CSV table of N, CA, C and O in Angstrom, one decimal:
chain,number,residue,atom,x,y,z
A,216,UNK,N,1.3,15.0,23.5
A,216,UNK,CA,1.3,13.8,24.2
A,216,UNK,C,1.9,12.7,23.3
A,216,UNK,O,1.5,12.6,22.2
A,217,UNK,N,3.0,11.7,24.0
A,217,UNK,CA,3.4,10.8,23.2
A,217,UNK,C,2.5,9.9,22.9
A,217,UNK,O,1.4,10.4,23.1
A,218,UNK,N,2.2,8.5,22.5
A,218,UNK,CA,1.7,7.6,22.2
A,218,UNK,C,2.7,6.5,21.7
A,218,UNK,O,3.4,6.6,20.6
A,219,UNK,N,2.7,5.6,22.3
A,219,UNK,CA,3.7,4.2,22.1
A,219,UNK,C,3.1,3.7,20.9
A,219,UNK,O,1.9,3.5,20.9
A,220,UNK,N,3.6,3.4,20.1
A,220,UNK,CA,2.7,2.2,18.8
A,220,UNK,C,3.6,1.4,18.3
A,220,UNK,O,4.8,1.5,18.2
A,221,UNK,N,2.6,0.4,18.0
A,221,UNK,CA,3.3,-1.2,17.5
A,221,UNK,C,3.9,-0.8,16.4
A,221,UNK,O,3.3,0.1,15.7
A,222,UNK,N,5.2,-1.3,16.1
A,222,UNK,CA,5.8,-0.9,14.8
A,222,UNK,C,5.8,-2.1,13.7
A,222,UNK,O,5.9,-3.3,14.0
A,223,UNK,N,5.6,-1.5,12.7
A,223,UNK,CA,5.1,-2.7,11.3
A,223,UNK,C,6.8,-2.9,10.6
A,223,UNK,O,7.8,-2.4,10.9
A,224,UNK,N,6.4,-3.6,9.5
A,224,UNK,CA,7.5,-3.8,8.5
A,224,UNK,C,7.3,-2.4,7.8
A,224,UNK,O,6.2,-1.8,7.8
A,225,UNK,N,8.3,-2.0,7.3
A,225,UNK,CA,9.8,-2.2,7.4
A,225,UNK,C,10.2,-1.7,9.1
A,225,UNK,O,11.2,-2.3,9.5
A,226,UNK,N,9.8,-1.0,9.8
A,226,UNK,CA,10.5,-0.2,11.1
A,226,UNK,C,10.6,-1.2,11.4
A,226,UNK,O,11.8,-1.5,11.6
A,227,UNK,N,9.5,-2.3,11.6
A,227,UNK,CA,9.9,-3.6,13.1
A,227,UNK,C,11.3,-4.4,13.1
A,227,UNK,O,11.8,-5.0,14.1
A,228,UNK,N,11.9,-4.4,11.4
A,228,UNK,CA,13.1,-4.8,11.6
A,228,UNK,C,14.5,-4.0,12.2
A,228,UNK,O,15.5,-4.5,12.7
A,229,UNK,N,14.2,-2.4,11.9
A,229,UNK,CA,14.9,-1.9,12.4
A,229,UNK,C,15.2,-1.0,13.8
A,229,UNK,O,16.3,-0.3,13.9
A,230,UNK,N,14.1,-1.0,14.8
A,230,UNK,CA,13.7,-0.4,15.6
A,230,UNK,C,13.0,-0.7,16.7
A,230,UNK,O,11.8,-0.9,16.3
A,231,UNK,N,13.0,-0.8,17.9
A,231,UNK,CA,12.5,-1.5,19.1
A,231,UNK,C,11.2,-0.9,19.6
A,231,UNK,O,10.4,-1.5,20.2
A,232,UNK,N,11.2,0.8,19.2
A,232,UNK,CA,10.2,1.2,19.9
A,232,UNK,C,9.9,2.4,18.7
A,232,UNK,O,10.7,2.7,17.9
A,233,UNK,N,8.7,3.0,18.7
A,233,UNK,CA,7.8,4.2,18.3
A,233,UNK,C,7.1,5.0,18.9
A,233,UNK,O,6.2,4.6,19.6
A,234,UNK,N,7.3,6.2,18.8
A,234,UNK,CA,6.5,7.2,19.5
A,234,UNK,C,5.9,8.0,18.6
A,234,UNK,O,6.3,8.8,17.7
A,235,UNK,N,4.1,7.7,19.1
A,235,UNK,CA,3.3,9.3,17.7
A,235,UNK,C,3.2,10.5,18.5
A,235,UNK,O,2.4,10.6,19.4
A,236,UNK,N,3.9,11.5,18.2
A,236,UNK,CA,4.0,12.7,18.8
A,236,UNK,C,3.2,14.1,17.2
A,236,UNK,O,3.2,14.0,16.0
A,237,UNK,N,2.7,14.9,18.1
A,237,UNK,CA,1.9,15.9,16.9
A,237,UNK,C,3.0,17.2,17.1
A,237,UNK,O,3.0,17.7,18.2
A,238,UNK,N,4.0,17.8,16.0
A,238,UNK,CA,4.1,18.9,16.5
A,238,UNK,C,4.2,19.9,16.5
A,238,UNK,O,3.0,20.2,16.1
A,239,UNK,N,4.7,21.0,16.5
A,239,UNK,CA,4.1,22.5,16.4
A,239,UNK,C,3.7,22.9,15.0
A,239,UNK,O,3.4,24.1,14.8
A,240,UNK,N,3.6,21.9,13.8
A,240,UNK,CA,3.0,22.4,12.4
A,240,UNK,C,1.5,22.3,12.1
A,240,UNK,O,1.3,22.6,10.9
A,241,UNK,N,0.4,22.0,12.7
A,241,UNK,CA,0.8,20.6,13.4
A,241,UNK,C,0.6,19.2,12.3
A,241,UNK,O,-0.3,19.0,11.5
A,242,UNK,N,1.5,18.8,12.5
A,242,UNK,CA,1.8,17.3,12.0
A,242,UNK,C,2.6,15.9,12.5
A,242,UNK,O,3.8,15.8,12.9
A,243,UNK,N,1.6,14.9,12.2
A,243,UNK,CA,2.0,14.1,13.3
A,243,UNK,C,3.6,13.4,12.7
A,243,UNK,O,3.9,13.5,11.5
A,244,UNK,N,4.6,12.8,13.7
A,244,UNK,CA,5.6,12.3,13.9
A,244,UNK,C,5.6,11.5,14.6
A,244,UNK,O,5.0,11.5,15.7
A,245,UNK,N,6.6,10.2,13.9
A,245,UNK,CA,6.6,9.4,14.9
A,245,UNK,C,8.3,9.1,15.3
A,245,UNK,O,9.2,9.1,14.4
A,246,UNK,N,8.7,8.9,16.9
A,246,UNK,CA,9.6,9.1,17.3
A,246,UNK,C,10.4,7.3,17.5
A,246,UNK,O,10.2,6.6,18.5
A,247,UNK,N,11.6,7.0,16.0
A,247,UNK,CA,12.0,5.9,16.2
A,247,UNK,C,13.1,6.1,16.9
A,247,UNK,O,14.0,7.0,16.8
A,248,UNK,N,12.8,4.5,18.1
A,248,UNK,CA,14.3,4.2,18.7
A,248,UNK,C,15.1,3.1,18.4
A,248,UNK,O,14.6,1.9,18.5
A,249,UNK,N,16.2,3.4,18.2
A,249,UNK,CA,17.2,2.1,17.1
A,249,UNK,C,17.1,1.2,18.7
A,249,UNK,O,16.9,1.7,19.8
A,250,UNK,N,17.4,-0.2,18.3
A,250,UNK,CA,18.5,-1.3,19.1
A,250,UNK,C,19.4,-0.7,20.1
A,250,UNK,O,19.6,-1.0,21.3
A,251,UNK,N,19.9,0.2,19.1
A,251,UNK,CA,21.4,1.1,20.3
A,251,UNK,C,20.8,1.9,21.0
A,251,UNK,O,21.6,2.5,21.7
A,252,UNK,N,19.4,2.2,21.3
A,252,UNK,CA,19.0,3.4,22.0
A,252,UNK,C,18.7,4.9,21.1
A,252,UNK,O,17.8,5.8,21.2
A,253,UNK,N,19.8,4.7,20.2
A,253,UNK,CA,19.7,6.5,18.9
A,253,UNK,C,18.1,6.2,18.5
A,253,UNK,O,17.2,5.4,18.4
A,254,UNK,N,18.4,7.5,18.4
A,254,UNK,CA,16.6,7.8,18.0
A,254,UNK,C,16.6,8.9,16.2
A,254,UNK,O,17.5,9.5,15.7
A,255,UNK,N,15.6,8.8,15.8
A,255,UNK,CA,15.4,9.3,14.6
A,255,UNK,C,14.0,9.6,14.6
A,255,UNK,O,13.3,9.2,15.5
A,256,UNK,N,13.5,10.2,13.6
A,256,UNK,CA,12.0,10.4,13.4
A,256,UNK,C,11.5,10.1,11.9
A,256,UNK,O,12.4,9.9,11.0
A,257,UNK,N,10.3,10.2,11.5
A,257,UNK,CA,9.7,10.7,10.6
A,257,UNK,C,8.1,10.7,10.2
A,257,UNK,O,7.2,10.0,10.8
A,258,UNK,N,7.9,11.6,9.0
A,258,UNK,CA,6.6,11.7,9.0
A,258,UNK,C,5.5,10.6,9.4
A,258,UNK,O,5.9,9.5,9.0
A,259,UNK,N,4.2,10.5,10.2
A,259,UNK,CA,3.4,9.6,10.3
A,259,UNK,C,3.1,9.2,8.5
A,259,UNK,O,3.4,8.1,8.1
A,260,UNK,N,2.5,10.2,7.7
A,260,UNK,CA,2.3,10.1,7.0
A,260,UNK,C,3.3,9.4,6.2
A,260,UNK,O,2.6,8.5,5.6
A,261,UNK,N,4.8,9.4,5.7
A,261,UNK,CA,5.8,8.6,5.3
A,261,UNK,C,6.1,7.0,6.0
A,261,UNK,O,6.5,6.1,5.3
A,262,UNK,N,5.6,7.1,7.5
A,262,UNK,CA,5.9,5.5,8.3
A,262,UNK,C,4.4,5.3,7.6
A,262,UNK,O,4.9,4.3,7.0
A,263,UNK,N,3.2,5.3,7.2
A,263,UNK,CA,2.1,4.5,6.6
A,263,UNK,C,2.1,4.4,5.3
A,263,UNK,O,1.3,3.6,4.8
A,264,UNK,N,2.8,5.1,4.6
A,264,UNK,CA,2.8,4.1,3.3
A,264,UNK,C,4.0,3.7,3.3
A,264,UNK,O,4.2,2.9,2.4
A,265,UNK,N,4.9,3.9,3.9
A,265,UNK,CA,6.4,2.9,3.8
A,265,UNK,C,6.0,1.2,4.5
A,265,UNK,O,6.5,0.2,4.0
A,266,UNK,N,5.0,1.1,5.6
A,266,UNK,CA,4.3,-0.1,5.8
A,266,UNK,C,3.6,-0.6,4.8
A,266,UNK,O,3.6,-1.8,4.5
A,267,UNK,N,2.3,0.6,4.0
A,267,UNK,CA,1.5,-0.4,3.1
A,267,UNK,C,1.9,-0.7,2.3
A,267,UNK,O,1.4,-1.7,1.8
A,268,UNK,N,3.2,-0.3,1.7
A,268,UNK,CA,4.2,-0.8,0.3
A,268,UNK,C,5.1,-2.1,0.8
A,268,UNK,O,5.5,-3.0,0.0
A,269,UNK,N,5.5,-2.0,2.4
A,269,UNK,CA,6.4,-3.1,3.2
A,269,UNK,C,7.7,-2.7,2.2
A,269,UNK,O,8.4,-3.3,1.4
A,270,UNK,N,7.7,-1.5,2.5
A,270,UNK,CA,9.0,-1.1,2.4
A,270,UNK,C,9.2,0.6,2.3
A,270,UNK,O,8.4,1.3,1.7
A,271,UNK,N,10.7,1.1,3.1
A,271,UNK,CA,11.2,2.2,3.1
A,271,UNK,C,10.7,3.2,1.5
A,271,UNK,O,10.5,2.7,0.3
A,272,UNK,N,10.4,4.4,1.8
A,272,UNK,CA,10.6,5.4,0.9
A,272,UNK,C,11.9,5.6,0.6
A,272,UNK,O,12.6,5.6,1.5
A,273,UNK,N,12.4,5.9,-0.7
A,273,UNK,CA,13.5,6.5,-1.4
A,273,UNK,C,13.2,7.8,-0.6
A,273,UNK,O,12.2,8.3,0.0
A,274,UNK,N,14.6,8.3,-0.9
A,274,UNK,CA,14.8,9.4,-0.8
A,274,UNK,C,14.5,11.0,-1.7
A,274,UNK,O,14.7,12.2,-1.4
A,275,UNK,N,13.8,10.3,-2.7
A,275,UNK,CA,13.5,11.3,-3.7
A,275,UNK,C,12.2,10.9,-3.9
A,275,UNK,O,11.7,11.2,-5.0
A,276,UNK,N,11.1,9.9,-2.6
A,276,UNK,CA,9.8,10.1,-2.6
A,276,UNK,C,8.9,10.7,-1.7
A,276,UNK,O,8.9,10.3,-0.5
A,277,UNK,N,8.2,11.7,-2.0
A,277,UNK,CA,8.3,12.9,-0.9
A,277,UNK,C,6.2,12.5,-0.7
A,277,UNK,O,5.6,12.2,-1.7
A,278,UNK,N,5.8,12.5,0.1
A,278,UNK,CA,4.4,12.3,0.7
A,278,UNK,C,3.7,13.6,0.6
A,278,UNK,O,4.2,14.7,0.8
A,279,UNK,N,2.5,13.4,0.2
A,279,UNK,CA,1.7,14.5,-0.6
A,279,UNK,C,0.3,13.8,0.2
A,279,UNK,O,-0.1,12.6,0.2
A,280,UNK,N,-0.4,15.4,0.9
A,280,UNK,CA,-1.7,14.8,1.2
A,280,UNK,C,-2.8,15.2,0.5
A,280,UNK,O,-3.5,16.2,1.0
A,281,UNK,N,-3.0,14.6,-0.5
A,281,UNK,CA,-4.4,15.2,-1.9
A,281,UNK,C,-5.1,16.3,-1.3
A,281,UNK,O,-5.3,17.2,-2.1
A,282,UNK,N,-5.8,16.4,0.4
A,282,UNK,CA,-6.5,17.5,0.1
A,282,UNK,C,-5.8,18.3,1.1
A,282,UNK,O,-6.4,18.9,2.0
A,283,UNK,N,-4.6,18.3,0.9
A,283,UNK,CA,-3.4,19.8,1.9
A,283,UNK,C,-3.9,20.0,3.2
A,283,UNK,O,-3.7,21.1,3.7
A,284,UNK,N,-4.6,18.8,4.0
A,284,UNK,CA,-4.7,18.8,5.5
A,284,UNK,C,-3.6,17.3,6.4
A,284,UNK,O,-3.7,16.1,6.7
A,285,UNK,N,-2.2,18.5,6.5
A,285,UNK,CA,-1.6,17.6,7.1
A,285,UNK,C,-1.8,16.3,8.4
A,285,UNK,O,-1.1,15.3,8.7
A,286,UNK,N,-3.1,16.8,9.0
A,286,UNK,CA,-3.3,15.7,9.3
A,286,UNK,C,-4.5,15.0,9.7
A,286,UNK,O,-5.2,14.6,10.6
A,287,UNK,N,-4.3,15.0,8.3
A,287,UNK,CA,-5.5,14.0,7.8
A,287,UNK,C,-4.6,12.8,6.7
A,287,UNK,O,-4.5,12.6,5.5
A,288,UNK,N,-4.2,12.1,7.9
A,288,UNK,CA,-3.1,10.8,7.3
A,288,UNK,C,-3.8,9.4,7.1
A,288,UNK,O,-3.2,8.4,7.2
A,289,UNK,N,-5.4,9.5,6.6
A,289,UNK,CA,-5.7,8.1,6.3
A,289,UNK,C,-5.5,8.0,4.5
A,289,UNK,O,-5.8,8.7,3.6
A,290,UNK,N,-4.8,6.6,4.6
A,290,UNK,CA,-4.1,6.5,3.5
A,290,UNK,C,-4.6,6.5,1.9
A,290,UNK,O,-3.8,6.3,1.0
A,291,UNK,N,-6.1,6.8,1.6
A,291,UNK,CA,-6.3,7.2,0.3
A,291,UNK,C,-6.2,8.8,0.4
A,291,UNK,O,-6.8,9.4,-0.5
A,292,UNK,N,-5.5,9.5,1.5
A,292,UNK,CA,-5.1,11.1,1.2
A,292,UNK,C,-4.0,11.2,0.7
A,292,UNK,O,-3.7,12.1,0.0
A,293,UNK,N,-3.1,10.2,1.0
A,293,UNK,CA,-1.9,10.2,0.7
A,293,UNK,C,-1.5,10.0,-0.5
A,293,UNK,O,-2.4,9.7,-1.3
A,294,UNK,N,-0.4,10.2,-1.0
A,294,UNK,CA,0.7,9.6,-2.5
A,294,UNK,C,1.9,10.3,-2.4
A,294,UNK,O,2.0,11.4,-1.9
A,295,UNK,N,2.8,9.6,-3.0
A,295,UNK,CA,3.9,9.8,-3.6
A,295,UNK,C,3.8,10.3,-4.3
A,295,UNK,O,2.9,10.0,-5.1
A,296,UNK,N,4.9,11.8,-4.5
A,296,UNK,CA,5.3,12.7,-5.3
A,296,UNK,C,6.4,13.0,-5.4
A,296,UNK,O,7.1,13.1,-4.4
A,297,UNK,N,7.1,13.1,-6.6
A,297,UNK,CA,8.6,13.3,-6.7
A,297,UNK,C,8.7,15.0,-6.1
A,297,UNK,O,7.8,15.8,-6.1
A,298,UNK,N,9.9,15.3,-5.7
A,298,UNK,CA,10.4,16.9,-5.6
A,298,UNK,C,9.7,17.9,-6.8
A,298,UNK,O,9.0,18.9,-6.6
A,299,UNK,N,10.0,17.4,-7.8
A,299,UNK,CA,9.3,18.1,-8.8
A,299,UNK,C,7.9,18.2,-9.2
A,299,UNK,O,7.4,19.1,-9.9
A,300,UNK,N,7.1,17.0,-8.6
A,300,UNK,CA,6.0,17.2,-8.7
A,300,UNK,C,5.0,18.2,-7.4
A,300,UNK,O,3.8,18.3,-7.5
C-alpha cells in the first residue's frame, strides 16, 4: 500500500510529492516525484537521516541498521557506514 507523506528538507526542495511503499525485501521505500513528473526512489531509512542531518547522503554513505532489522527505521537504529565498513 502507498502512503503519501509530507516531504522535509533536503527532498522538499527538490520534489513535489512522496510515496512510502514496503517492498518485496521487505524494506520500506519512498517513491520521489521531481517538478517534471520523473520519479526516483530511495531508502526510507536513507530519506530519515538525510532530513535529520538537513542534508543529502554522499554517495559513499551507505545506512546501516545496528540491530539488521530492515525495518526497524527509527533513527537511533540507524548510522552511517562507509562501503568498507
Amino acid at each position: 500500500m502507498e502512503t503519501k507523506i509530507s516531504l522535509k528538507k533536503p527532498y522538499s526542495k527538490d520534489f513535489k510529492a512522496g510515496y512510502l511503499n514496503v517492498n518485496s525485501e521487505p524494506r520500506r521505500v519512498v517513491l520521489l516525484v521531481r517538478n517534471d513528473g520523473s520519479k526516483t526512489s530511495t531508502s526510507y531509512s536513507r530519506y530519515l537521516l538525510s532530513c535529520s542531518l538537513g542534508r543529502y547522503l554522499e554517495r559513499y554513505e551507505h545506512v546501516d541498521h545496528v540491530d539488521g532489522d530492515k525495518m526497524n527505521d527509527v533513527l537511533h537504529n540507524l548510522q552511517i557506514l562507509s562501503q568498507a565498513e
